Short mmCIF file of C-alpha atoms in Angstrom, two decimals:
data_model
loop_
_atom_site.label_atom_id
_atom_site.label_comp_id
_atom_site.label_asym_id
_atom_site.label_seq_id
_atom_site.Cartn_x
_atom_site.Cartn_y
_atom_site.Cartn_z
CA UNK A 5 92.81 100.10 80.03
CA UNK A 6 90.66 102.45 77.96
CA UNK A 7 93.50 102.97 75.50
CA UNK A 8 93.81 99.21 75.03
CA UNK A 9 90.12 99.03 74.11
CA UNK A 10 90.51 101.72 71.44
CA UNK A 11 93.50 99.88 69.95
CA UNK A 12 91.47 96.69 69.85
CA UNK A 13 88.73 98.44 67.89
CA UNK A 14 91.19 99.80 65.33
CA UNK A 15 92.64 96.30 64.97
CA UNK A 16 89.13 94.99 64.37
CA UNK A 17 88.54 97.59 61.66
CA UNK A 18 91.86 96.73 60.02
CA UNK A 19 90.99 93.04 60.18
CA UNK A 20 87.67 93.69 58.44
CA UNK A 21 89.40 95.66 55.68
CA UNK A 22 91.95 92.86 55.17
CA UNK A 23 89.26 90.22 55.04
CA UNK A 24 87.24 92.26 52.54
CA UNK A 25 90.27 92.57 50.26
CA UNK A 26 91.34 88.90 50.49
CA UNK A 27 90.48 86.57 47.59
CA UNK A 28 87.69 84.09 48.11
CA UNK A 29 88.66 80.53 48.90
CA UNK A 30 85.07 79.32 49.11
CA UNK A 31 83.94 77.41 46.04
CA UNK A 32 80.64 78.53 44.60
CA UNK A 33 78.57 77.83 41.52
CA UNK A 34 78.99 80.27 38.70
CA UNK A 35 76.70 83.27 39.05
CA UNK A 36 75.16 85.06 36.10
CA UNK A 37 74.48 88.81 36.06
CA UNK A 38 70.83 88.10 36.75
CA UNK A 39 71.68 85.95 39.74
CA UNK A 40 74.12 88.61 40.94
CA UNK A 41 71.36 91.22 40.92
CA UNK A 42 69.27 88.96 43.17
CA UNK A 43 72.24 88.30 45.47
CA UNK A 44 73.06 92.01 45.70
CA UNK A 45 69.50 92.80 46.72
CA UNK A 46 69.50 89.95 49.23
CA UNK A 47 72.68 91.19 50.88
CA UNK A 48 71.65 94.81 50.66
CA UNK A 49 68.74 93.92 52.92
CA UNK A 50 70.93 91.79 55.21
CA UNK A 51 73.57 94.51 55.55
CA UNK A 52 70.87 97.08 56.23
CA UNK A 53 69.36 94.89 58.95
CA UNK A 54 72.80 94.29 60.45
CA UNK A 55 73.48 98.03 60.44
CA UNK A 56 70.17 98.75 62.18
CA UNK A 57 70.83 96.02 64.73
CA UNK A 58 74.23 97.50 65.53
CA UNK A 59 72.80 101.02 65.68
CA UNK A 60 70.41 99.79 68.37
CA UNK A 61 73.28 98.16 70.24
CA UNK A 62 75.30 101.37 70.13
CA UNK A 63 72.28 103.40 71.26
CA UNK A 64 71.94 101.05 74.22
CA UNK A 65 75.64 101.49 75.03
CA UNK A 66 75.28 105.28 74.89
CA UNK A 67 72.26 105.12 77.19
CA UNK A 68 74.29 103.03 79.64
CA UNK A 69 77.18 105.47 79.48
CA UNK A 70 75.02 108.54 80.04
CA UNK A 71 73.07 106.85 82.85
CA UNK A 72 76.26 105.91 84.69
CA UNK A 73 77.66 109.38 84.13
CA UNK A 74 74.46 111.00 85.41
CA UNK A 75 74.35 108.84 88.54
CA UNK A 76 78.00 109.63 89.22
CA UNK A 77 77.33 113.36 88.83
CA UNK A 78 74.31 113.21 91.11
CA UNK A 79 76.27 111.51 93.88
CA UNK A 80 79.19 113.93 93.55
CA UNK A 81 76.90 116.98 93.51
CA UNK A 82 75.14 115.72 96.64
CA UNK A 83 78.48 115.39 98.44
CA UNK A 84 79.58 118.83 97.24
CA UNK A 85 76.29 120.34 98.42
CA UNK A 86 76.62 118.83 101.89
CA UNK A 87 80.22 120.01 102.18
CA UNK A 88 79.30 123.48 101.00
CA UNK A 89 76.59 123.71 103.67
CA UNK A 90 79.00 122.50 106.34
CA UNK A 91 81.50 125.21 105.37
CA UNK A 92 78.82 127.89 105.08
CA UNK A 93 77.02 127.21 108.36
CA UNK A 94 79.62 125.28 110.38
CA UNK A 95 80.95 128.38 112.12
CA UNK A 96 77.56 129.94 112.98
CA UNK A 97 77.81 129.03 116.66
CA UNK A 98 81.34 130.41 116.79
CA UNK A 99 80.16 133.69 115.26
CA UNK A 100 77.33 133.86 117.83
CA UNK A 101 79.85 133.40 120.65
CA UNK A 102 82.04 136.18 119.20
CA UNK A 103 79.02 138.51 119.11
CA UNK A 104 78.21 137.62 122.72
CA UNK A 105 81.82 138.31 123.73
CA UNK A 106 81.60 141.78 122.15
CA UNK A 107 78.39 142.50 124.08
CA UNK A 108 80.10 141.19 127.22
CA UNK A 109 82.75 143.91 127.00
CA UNK A 110 85.42 142.22 124.94
CA UNK A 111 87.83 144.02 122.61
CA UNK A 112 85.56 144.74 119.66
CA UNK A 113 88.34 145.26 117.10
CA UNK A 114 90.07 142.09 118.23
CA UNK A 115 86.89 140.02 118.11
CA UNK A 116 85.81 141.44 114.76
CA UNK A 117 89.24 140.50 113.47
CA UNK A 118 88.45 136.91 114.48
CA UNK A 119 85.20 137.13 112.53
CA UNK A 120 87.25 138.23 109.48
CA UNK A 121 89.57 135.26 109.99
CA UNK A 122 86.54 132.96 109.93
CA UNK A 123 85.44 134.48 106.64
CA UNK A 124 88.92 134.03 105.15
CA UNK A 125 89.02 130.44 106.35
CA UNK A 126 85.69 129.73 104.70
CA UNK A 127 87.03 131.11 101.43
CA UNK A 128 90.11 128.89 101.72
CA UNK A 129 87.94 125.84 102.43
CA UNK A 130 85.74 126.68 99.44
CA UNK A 131 88.86 126.86 97.25
CA UNK A 132 89.89 123.43 98.50
CA UNK A 133 86.43 122.13 97.67
CA UNK A 134 86.80 123.50 94.12
CA UNK A 135 90.13 121.70 93.75
CA UNK A 136 88.47 118.43 94.78
CA UNK A 137 85.70 119.05 92.29
CA UNK A 138 88.11 119.84 89.45
CA UNK A 139 90.17 116.71 90.09
CA UNK A 140 87.04 114.56 90.11
CA UNK A 141 85.73 116.20 86.94
CA UNK A 142 89.01 115.44 85.14
CA UNK A 143 88.89 111.78 86.22
CA UNK A 144 85.29 111.16 85.20
CA UNK A 145 85.73 113.02 81.91
CA UNK A 146 88.75 110.85 81.05
CA UNK A 147 86.72 107.80 81.98
CA UNK A 148 83.84 108.62 79.66
CA UNK A 149 85.81 110.24 76.81
CA UNK A 150 87.57 106.99 75.87
CA UNK A 151 84.24 105.17 75.75
CA UNK A 152 82.70 107.96 73.68
CA UNK A 153 85.54 107.74 71.15
CA UNK A 154 84.99 104.00 70.79
CA UNK A 155 81.27 104.47 70.25
CA UNK A 156 81.82 107.12 67.60
CA UNK A 157 84.22 104.86 65.72
CA UNK A 158 81.82 101.94 65.87
CA UNK A 159 78.94 104.16 64.78
CA UNK A 160 80.81 105.05 61.61
CA UNK A 161 81.57 101.39 61.03
CA UNK A 162 77.92 100.48 61.56
CA UNK A 163 76.84 103.14 59.07
CA UNK A 164 79.31 101.76 56.54
CA UNK A 165 77.63 98.35 56.73
CA UNK A 166 74.52 99.70 55.03
CA UNK A 167 76.70 100.94 52.13
CA UNK A 168 78.69 97.77 51.52
CA UNK A 169 76.63 96.48 48.60
CA UNK A 170 76.79 99.80 46.74
CA UNK A 171 80.48 100.26 47.51
CA UNK A 172 81.23 96.71 46.30
CA UNK A 173 80.48 97.73 42.68
CA UNK A 174 83.47 100.10 42.77
CA UNK A 175 85.86 97.29 43.70
CA UNK A 176 84.54 94.41 41.57
CA UNK A 177 83.98 93.91 37.85
CA UNK A 178 80.48 92.50 37.97
CA UNK A 179 80.31 91.98 34.21
CA UNK A 180 83.40 89.84 33.77
CA UNK A 181 83.27 88.05 37.13
CA UNK A 182 79.84 88.15 38.82
CA UNK A 183 80.74 85.02 40.77
CA UNK A 184 83.61 86.71 42.62
CA UNK A 185 81.39 89.72 43.38
CA UNK A 186 78.70 87.48 44.85
CA UNK A 187 81.27 85.59 46.95
CA UNK A 188 82.65 88.87 48.22
CA UNK A 189 79.23 89.88 49.54
CA UNK A 190 78.67 86.48 51.18
CA UNK A 191 82.10 86.47 52.77
CA UNK A 192 82.02 90.08 53.94
CA UNK A 193 78.60 89.74 55.51
CA UNK A 194 79.63 86.62 57.45
CA UNK A 195 82.85 88.22 58.62
CA UNK A 196 81.10 91.49 59.55
CA UNK A 197 78.57 89.68 61.71
CA UNK A 198 81.29 87.59 63.39
CA UNK A 199 83.40 90.66 64.04
CA UNK A 200 80.54 92.48 65.74
CA UNK A 201 79.46 89.48 67.80
CA UNK A 202 82.86 88.20 68.91
CA UNK A 203 85.08 91.29 68.92
CA UNK A 204 83.13 94.54 69.06
CA UNK A 205 80.40 93.49 71.48
CA UNK A 206 82.90 92.26 74.12
CA UNK A 207 84.75 95.58 73.83
CA UNK A 208 81.55 97.55 74.40
CA UNK A 209 80.61 95.34 77.34
CA UNK A 210 84.07 95.82 78.81
CA UNK A 211 83.72 99.59 78.55
CA UNK A 212 80.30 99.55 80.21
CA UNK A 213 81.64 97.33 83.01
CA UNK A 214 84.62 99.65 83.44
CA UNK A 215 82.35 102.67 83.83
CA UNK A 216 80.20 100.88 86.39
CA UNK A 217 83.24 99.56 88.28
CA UNK A 218 84.91 102.97 88.47
CA UNK A 219 81.78 105.00 89.23
CA UNK A 220 81.69 104.32 93.01
CA UNK A 221 85.48 104.65 93.18
CA UNK A 222 85.36 108.14 91.67
CA UNK A 223 82.55 109.14 94.05
CA UNK A 224 84.40 107.77 97.08
CA UNK A 225 87.65 109.51 96.09
CA UNK A 226 85.77 112.79 95.81
CA UNK A 227 84.19 112.23 99.21
CA UNK A 228 87.59 111.47 100.77
CA UNK A 229 88.94 114.72 99.37
CA UNK A 230 85.99 116.70 100.74
CA UNK A 231 86.23 115.04 104.16
CA UNK A 232 89.85 116.16 104.48
CA UNK A 233 88.62 119.73 104.03
CA UNK A 234 85.86 119.40 106.61
CA UNK A 235 88.31 117.79 109.05
CA UNK A 236 90.23 121.10 109.17
CA UNK A 237 87.26 122.98 110.60
CA UNK A 238 87.38 121.75 114.25
CA UNK A 239 91.09 122.65 114.53
CA UNK A 240 90.40 126.13 113.17
CA UNK A 241 87.50 126.61 115.58
CA UNK A 242 89.73 125.60 118.49
CA UNK A 243 92.30 128.14 117.32
CA UNK A 244 89.68 130.94 117.17
CA UNK A 245 88.27 130.10 120.60
CA UNK A 246 91.75 130.28 122.04
CA UNK A 247 92.19 133.78 120.63
CA UNK A 248 88.76 134.84 121.90
CA UNK A 249 90.06 134.55 125.43
CA UNK A 250 92.88 136.99 124.72
CA UNK A 251 90.43 139.39 123.06
CA UNK A 252 88.02 139.37 126.01
CA UNK A 253 90.18 138.98 129.14
CA UNK A 254 92.03 142.35 129.21
CA UNK A 255 88.77 144.30 129.25
CA UNK A 256 87.21 142.02 131.84
CA UNK A 257 90.25 142.44 134.05
CA UNK A 258 90.10 146.24 133.67
CA UNK A 259 86.45 146.21 134.70
CA UNK A 260 87.19 144.02 137.68
CA UNK A 261 85.28 141.05 136.22
CA UNK A 262 86.43 137.80 137.73
CA UNK A 263 87.11 134.93 135.41
CA UNK A 264 84.61 132.09 135.91
#
């Protein structure tokens, strides 16, 4: 959907260029050079105001993009932090039980080997967490990059608005046909305003809505990925506790300790 929006913007730019190059079909009274000077100044001000208005709109869109992106990052970082703590401290009780089993006469090498397995498992879980993070980063970067490209294109177009009156002198012979030059400025200003209001603004609004719509989806997908990692921990703990019995029992049996 983001690619469609970018294509729409390029079509809008091409449409503006075509309109600017088309001959005027609007009748107008003949303009003298003096009148043209007044018209040029009038539209210079109007184009400048339109450019400033659109700059403000684009600044608002950027603020919305960055706010959504920041909120998404904050939620994802919170989930990553909680998962990291679960992995880091989730086996503390198991480690305590292994230490107690060593003090109780269990096979120290065997039990320490279990402690090493716990450490290796934590590293594997942390790697899985990094994979979840990388996948989420790629998704949210793709989501924002398309919007950023659109904004950059529209910013250049907005800047060009303030230069239309000056640029128009390079494409019109103001001495021989001031009337056509004046009509060009009138027509281009009207079409520029209509394009921004009825084509560009809906595109920007669509992009903002898309970011807001996808933000909770990206966060939830990241959380689902992290939960799958955490779900592996109880099974691993059960596996370690099963091996603890084999590490401890031979020495207890040799010492004549009865199993409770």
